[in-house]
CSV table of C-alpha atoms in Angstrom, one decimal:
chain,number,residue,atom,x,y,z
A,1,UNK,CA,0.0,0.0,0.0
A,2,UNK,CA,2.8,2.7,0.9
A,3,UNK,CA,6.0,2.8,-0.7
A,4,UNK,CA,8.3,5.5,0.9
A,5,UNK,CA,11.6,6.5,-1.1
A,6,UNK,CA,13.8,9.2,0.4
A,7,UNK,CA,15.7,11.2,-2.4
A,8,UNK,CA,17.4,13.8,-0.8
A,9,UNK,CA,18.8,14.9,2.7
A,10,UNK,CA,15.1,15.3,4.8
A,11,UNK,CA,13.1,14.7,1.6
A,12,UNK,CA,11.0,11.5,0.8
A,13,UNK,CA,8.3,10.5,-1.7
A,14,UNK,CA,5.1,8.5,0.2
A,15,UNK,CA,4.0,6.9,-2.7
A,16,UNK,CA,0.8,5.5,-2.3
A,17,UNK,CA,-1.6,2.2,-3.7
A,18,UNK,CA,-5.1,1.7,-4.0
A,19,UNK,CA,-8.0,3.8,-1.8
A,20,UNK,CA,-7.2,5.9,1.4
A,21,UNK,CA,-10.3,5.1,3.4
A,22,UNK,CA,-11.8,3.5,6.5
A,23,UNK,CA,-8.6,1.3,7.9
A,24,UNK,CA,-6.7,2.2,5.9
A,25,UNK,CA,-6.3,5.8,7.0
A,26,UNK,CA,-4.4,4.3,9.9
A,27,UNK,CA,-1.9,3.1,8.0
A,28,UNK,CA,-1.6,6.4,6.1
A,29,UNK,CA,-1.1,8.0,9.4
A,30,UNK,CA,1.3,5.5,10.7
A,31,UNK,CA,3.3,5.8,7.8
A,32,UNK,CA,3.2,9.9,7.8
A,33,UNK,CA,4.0,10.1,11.4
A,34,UNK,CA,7.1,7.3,10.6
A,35,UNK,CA,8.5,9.7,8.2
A,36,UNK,CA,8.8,12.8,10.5
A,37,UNK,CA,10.2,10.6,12.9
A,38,UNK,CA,12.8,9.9,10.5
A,39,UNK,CA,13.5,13.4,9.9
A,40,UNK,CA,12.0,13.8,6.7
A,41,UNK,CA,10.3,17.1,7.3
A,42,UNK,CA,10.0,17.6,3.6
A,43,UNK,CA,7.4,15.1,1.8
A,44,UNK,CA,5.8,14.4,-1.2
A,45,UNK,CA,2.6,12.2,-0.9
A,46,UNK,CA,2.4,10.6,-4.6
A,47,UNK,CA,-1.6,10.1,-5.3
A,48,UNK,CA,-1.3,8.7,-8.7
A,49,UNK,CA,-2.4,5.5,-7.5
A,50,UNK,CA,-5.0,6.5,-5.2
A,51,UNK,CA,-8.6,6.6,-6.7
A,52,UNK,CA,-10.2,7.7,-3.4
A,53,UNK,CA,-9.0,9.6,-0.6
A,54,UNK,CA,-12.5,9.9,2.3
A,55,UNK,CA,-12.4,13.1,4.7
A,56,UNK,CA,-10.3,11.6,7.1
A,57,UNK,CA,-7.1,11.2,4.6
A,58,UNK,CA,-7.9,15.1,3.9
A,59,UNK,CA,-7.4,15.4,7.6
A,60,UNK,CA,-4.2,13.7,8.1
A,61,UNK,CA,-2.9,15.5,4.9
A,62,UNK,CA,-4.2,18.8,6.1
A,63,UNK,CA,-2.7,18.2,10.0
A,64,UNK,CA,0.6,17.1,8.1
A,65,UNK,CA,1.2,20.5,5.9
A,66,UNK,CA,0.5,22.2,9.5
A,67,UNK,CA,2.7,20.0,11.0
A,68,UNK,CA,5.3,20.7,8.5
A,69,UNK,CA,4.8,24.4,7.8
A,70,UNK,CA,5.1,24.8,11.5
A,71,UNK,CA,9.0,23.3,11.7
A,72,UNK,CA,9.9,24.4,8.2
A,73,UNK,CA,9.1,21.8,6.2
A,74,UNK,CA,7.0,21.4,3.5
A,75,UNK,CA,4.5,19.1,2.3
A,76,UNK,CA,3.7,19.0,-1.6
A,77,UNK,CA,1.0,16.5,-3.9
A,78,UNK,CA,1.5,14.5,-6.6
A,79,UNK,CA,-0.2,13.8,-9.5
A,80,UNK,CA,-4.0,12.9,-8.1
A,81,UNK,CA,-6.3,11.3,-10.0
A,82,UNK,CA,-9.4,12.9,-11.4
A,83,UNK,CA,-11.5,12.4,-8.8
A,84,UNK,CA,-9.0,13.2,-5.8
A,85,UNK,CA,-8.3,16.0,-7.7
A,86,UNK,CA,-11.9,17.0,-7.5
A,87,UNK,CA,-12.2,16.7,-4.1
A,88,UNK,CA,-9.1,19.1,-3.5
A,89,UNK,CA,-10.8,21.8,-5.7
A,90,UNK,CA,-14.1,21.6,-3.7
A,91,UNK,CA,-12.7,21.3,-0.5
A,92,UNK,CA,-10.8,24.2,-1.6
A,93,UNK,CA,-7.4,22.8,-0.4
A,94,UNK,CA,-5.6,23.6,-3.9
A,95,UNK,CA,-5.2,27.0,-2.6
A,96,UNK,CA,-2.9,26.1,0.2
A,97,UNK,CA,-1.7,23.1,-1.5
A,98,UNK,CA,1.1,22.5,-3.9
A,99,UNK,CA,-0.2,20.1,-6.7
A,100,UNK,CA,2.1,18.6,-9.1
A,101,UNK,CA,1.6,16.9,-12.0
A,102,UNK,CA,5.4,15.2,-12.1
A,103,UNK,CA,7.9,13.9,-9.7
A,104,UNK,CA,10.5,16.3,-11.1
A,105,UNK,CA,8.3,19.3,-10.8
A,106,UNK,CA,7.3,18.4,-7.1
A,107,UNK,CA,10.8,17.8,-5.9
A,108,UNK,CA,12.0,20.8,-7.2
A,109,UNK,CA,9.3,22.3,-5.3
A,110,UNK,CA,11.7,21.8,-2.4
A,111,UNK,CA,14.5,23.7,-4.4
């Protein structure tokens, strides 16, 4: 389900498989909360393969850019799929999030 690869000093790509709901939230969390504890306070959560995301993921993702923004990190998307994308634009969290549409484009985010 979660495939983290760290690319640079305090920088890592969560990439993630398949639907962020109900249980599997948890393991979303668990998986966040392991990379800050590594030090990676720079992340890029990789939604290509994630065809559903329920209000609870938007919460972890929301606490998580706080988190980050807080110690001067940064916390950036990747490429979500139509409907994820969707629900960023209603919820209105594309104006406070970075979106990108390639890996290249997000890491340079962190540039």
């Amino acid at each position: 389900m979660f495939d983290t690869t760290t690319f640079a000093e305090n920088k890592a790509i969560v990439h993630v498989n398949g639907k962020i709901i109900g249980n599997t939230v948890t393991q979303f969390r668990d998986e966040i909360e392991q990379q800050l504890q590594d030090g990676n306070n720079n992340l890029i959560i990789d939604l290509t393969d994630v065809p559903l995301l329920d209000s609870t993921a938007l919460g972890v993702i929301i606490i998580t850019f706080q988190v980050l923004q807080k110690s001067g990190g940064k916390l950036v998307l990747l490429n979500p799929q139509k409907a994820v994308s969707s629900v960023l634009e209603v919820t209105r969290l594309t104006s406070i999030l970075e979106v990108y549409e390639s890996e290249e484009a997000a890491r340079n985010a962190f540039s």
